[in-house]
Short mmCIF file of C-alpha atoms in Angstrom, two decimals:
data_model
loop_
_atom_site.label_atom_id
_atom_site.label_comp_id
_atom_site.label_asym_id
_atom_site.label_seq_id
_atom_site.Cartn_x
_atom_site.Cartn_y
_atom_site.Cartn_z
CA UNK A 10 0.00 0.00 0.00
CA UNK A 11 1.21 3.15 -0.81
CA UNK A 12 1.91 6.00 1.39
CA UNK A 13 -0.30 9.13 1.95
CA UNK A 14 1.14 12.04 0.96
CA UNK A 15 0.50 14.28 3.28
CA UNK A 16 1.88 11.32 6.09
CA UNK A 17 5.15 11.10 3.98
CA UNK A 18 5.52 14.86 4.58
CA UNK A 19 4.68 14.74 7.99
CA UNK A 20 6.89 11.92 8.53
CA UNK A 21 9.75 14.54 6.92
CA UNK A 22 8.67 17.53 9.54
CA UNK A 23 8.69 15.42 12.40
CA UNK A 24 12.52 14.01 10.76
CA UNK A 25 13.35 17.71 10.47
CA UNK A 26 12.23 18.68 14.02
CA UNK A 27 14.04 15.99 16.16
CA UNK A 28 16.95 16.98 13.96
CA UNK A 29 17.25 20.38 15.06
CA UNK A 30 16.52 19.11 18.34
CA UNK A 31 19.83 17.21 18.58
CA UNK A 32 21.40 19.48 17.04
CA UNK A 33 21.04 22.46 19.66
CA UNK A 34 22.02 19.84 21.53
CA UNK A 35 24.95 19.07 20.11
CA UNK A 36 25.96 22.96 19.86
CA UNK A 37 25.60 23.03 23.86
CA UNK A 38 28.05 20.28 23.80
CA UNK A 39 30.50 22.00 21.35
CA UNK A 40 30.96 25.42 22.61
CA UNK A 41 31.24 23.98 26.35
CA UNK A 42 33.44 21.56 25.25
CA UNK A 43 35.56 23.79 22.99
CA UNK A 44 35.96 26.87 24.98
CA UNK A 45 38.35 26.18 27.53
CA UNK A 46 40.51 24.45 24.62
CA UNK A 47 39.91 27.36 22.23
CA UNK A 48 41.29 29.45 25.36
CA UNK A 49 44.11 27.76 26.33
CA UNK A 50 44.92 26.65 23.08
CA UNK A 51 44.94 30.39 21.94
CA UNK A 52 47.47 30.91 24.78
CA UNK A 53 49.80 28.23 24.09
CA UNK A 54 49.84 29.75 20.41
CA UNK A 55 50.14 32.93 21.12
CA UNK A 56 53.24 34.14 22.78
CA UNK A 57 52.29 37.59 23.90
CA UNK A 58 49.37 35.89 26.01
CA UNK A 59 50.20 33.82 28.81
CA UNK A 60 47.91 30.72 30.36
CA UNK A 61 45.38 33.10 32.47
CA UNK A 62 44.60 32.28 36.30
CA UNK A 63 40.75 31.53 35.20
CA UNK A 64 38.27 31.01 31.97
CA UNK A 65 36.70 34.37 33.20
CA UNK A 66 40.26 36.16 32.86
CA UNK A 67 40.02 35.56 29.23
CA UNK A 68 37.70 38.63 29.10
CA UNK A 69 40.40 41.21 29.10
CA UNK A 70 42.16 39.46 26.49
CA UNK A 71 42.11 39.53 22.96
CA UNK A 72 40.08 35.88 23.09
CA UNK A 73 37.26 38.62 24.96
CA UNK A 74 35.23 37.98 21.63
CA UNK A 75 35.34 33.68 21.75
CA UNK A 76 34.90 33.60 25.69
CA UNK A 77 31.53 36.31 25.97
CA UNK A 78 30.52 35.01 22.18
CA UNK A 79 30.71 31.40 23.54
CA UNK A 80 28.96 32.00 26.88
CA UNK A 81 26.02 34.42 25.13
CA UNK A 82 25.44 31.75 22.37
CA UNK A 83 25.37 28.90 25.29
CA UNK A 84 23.09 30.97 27.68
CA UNK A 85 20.55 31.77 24.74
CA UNK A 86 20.32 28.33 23.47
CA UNK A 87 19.51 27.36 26.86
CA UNK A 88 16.75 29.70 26.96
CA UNK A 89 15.49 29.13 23.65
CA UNK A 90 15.52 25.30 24.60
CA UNK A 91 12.50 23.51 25.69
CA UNK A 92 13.20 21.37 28.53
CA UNK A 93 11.32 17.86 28.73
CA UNK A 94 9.02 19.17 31.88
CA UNK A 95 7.77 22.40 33.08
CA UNK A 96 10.27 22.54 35.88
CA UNK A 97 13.20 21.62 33.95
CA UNK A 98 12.05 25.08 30.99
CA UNK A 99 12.38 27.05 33.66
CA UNK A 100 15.41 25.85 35.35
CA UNK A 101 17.14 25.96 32.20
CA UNK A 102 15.54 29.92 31.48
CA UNK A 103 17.29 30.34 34.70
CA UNK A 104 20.60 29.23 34.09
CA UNK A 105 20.91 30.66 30.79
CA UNK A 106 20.28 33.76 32.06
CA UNK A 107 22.66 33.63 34.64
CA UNK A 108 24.84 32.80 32.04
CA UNK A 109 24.46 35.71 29.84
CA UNK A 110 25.42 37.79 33.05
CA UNK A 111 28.57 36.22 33.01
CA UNK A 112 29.79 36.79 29.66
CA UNK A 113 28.27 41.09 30.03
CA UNK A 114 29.63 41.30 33.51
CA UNK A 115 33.32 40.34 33.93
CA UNK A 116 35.44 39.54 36.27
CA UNK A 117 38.30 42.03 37.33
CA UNK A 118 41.22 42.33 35.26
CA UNK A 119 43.90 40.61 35.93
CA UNK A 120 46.19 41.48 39.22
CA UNK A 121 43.41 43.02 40.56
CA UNK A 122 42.99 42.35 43.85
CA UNK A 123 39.57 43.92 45.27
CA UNK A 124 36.55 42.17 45.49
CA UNK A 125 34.47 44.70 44.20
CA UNK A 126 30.70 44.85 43.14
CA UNK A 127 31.09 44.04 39.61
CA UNK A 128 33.27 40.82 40.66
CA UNK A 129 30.48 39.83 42.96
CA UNK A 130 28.15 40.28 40.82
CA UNK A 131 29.89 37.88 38.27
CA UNK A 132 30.77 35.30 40.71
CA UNK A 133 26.92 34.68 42.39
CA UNK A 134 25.95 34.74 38.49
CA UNK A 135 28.72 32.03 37.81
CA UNK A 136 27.99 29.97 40.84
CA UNK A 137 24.00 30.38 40.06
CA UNK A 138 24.07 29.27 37.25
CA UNK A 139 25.76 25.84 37.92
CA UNK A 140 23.49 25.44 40.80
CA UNK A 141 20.77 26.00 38.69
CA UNK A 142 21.98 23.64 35.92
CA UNK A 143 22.78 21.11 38.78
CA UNK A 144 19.06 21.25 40.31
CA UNK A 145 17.59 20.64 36.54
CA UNK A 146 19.75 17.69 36.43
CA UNK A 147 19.34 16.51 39.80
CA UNK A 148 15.15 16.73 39.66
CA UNK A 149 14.68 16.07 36.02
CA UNK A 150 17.23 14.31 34.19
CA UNK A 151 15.46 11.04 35.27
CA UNK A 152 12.25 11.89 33.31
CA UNK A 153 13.16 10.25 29.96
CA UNK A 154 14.30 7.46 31.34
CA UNK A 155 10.72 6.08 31.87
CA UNK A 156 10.63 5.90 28.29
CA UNK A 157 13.76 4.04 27.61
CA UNK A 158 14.02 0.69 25.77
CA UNK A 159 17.69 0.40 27.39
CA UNK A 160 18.13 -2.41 29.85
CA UNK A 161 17.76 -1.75 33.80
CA UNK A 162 21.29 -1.87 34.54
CA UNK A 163 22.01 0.77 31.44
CA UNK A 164 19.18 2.86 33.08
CA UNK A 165 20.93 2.63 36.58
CA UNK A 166 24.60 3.81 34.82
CA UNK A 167 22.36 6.50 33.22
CA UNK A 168 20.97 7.68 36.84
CA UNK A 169 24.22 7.38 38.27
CA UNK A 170 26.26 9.83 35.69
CA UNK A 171 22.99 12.02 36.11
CA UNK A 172 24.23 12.68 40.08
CA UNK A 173 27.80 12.86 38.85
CA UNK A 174 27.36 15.44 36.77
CA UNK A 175 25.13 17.22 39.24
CA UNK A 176 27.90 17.22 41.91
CA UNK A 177 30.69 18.21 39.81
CA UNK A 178 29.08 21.07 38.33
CA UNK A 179 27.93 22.50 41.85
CA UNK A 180 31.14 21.57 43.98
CA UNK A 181 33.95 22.88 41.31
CA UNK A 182 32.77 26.19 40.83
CA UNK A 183 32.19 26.62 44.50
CA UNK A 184 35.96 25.02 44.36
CA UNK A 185 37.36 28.00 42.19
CA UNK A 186 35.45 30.70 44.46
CA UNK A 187 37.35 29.67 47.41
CA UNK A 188 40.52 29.61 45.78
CA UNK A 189 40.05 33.27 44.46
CA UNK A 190 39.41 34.46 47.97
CA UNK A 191 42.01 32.22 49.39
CA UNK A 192 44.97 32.99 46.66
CA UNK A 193 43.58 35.69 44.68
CA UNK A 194 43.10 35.86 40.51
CA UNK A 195 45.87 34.06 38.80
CA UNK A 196 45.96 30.34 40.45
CA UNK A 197 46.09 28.17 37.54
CA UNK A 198 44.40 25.64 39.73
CA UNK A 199 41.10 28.00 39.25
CA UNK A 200 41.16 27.31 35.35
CA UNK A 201 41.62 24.01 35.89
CA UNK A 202 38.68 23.01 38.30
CA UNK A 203 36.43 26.25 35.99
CA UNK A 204 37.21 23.75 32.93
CA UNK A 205 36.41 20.46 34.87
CA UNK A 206 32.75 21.94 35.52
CA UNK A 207 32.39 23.49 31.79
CA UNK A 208 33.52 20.29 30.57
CA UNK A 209 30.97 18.10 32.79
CA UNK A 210 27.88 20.91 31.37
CA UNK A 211 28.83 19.53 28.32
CA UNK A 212 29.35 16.37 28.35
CA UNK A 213 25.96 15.81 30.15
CA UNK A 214 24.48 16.65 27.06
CA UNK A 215 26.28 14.44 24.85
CA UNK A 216 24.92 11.55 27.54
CA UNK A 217 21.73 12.94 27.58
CA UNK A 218 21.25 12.63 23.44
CA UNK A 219 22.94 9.00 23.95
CA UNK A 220 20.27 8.24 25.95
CA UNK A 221 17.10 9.86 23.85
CA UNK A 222 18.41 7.86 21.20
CA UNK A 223 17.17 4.91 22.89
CA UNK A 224 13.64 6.21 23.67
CA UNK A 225 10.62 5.23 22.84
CA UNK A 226 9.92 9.12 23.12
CA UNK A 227 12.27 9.67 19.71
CA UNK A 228 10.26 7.51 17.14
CA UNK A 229 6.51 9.45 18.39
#
């Protein structure tokens, strides 16, 4: 029997849908992923522009334009994205938000040792934003799952990276805050744990697309 029409073209809007779907996905994935290696990989290439104490540094550098471009584009996507629940929209409306404070409101320059307003405000906007991100995790990351043709013990790994990645991206940032108060800008060790957590946000949505793909919730 032949196909309808109009159900072949529907069949092609719903293909074209999910597949924009992933792909924001995928681009919150890349530009976490890639920034702190765009970063330090512009510093290691670039003579005149030594590895900088923290991702935020990066600001009053000439990578300004990748770091606020990377952390706008992130923070939008996040609000234009449509999380699976209610609570998990607005979570995500949240962080991304937070996020876009980041990138407009930067950190002090470098050698700067006050703790001024403006770096305030950029810190609680930095640490809100992971706790936010952590909390959509935490309380909704498991509601796909009920949908999942993946095996139980799959579905427990899945549950388990979920908490992972919710305590990583909530404990390093806190991390790097109390090394800047304790040491000051300039620690490498506050890039380093700043890239572990921007890593983790995007590797949880590389998992996360793993696991839609084995949904029943992909093929409706």
């Amino acid at each position: 029997m032949a196909t309808p029409p109009g159900s072949a073209r529907t069949d092609e809007l719903a293909e074209q849908i999910v597949g924009t779907y992933f792909a924001l996905r995928a681009a919150l994935t890349i530009l976490a992923v890639g920034l702190p290696v765009v970063l330090v990989g512009w510093s290691l290439a670039d003579p005149a522009l030594p590895v900088l104490g923290s991702i935020s540094e990066y600001y009053w550098s000439p990578a300004r334009d990748v770091f606020v471009g990377a952390l706008v584009g992130t923070g939008i996507t996040l609000i234009c994205y449509r999380g699976y629940g209610p609570l998990e929209n607005r979570l995500l409306n949240v962080a991304g938000t937070l996020l876009v404070i980041v990138a407009l409101v930067p950190t002090d320059p470098p050698g700067d040792e006050a703790f001024g307003l403006r770096m305030a405000v950029h810190a609680a906007a930095a640490v809100g934003f992971f706790v936010t991100f952590a909390a959509s995790v935490w309380w909704c990351a498991d509601d796909t799952l009920g949908s999942s043709d993946d095996s139980a013990r799959r579905i427990r790994r899945y549950r388990t990276a979920y908490r992972v990645v919710a305590f990583v991206v909530v404990i390093a940032p806190l991390v790097a805050l109390g090394l800047v108060l304790l040491f000051g800008q300039g620690a490498l060790a506050v890039l380093v744990v700043e890239a572990v957590a921007v890593v983790t946000f995007g590797g949880y949505w590389a998992l996360k697309s793993y696991e839609l793909r084995g949904t029943r919730l992909i093929e409706t």
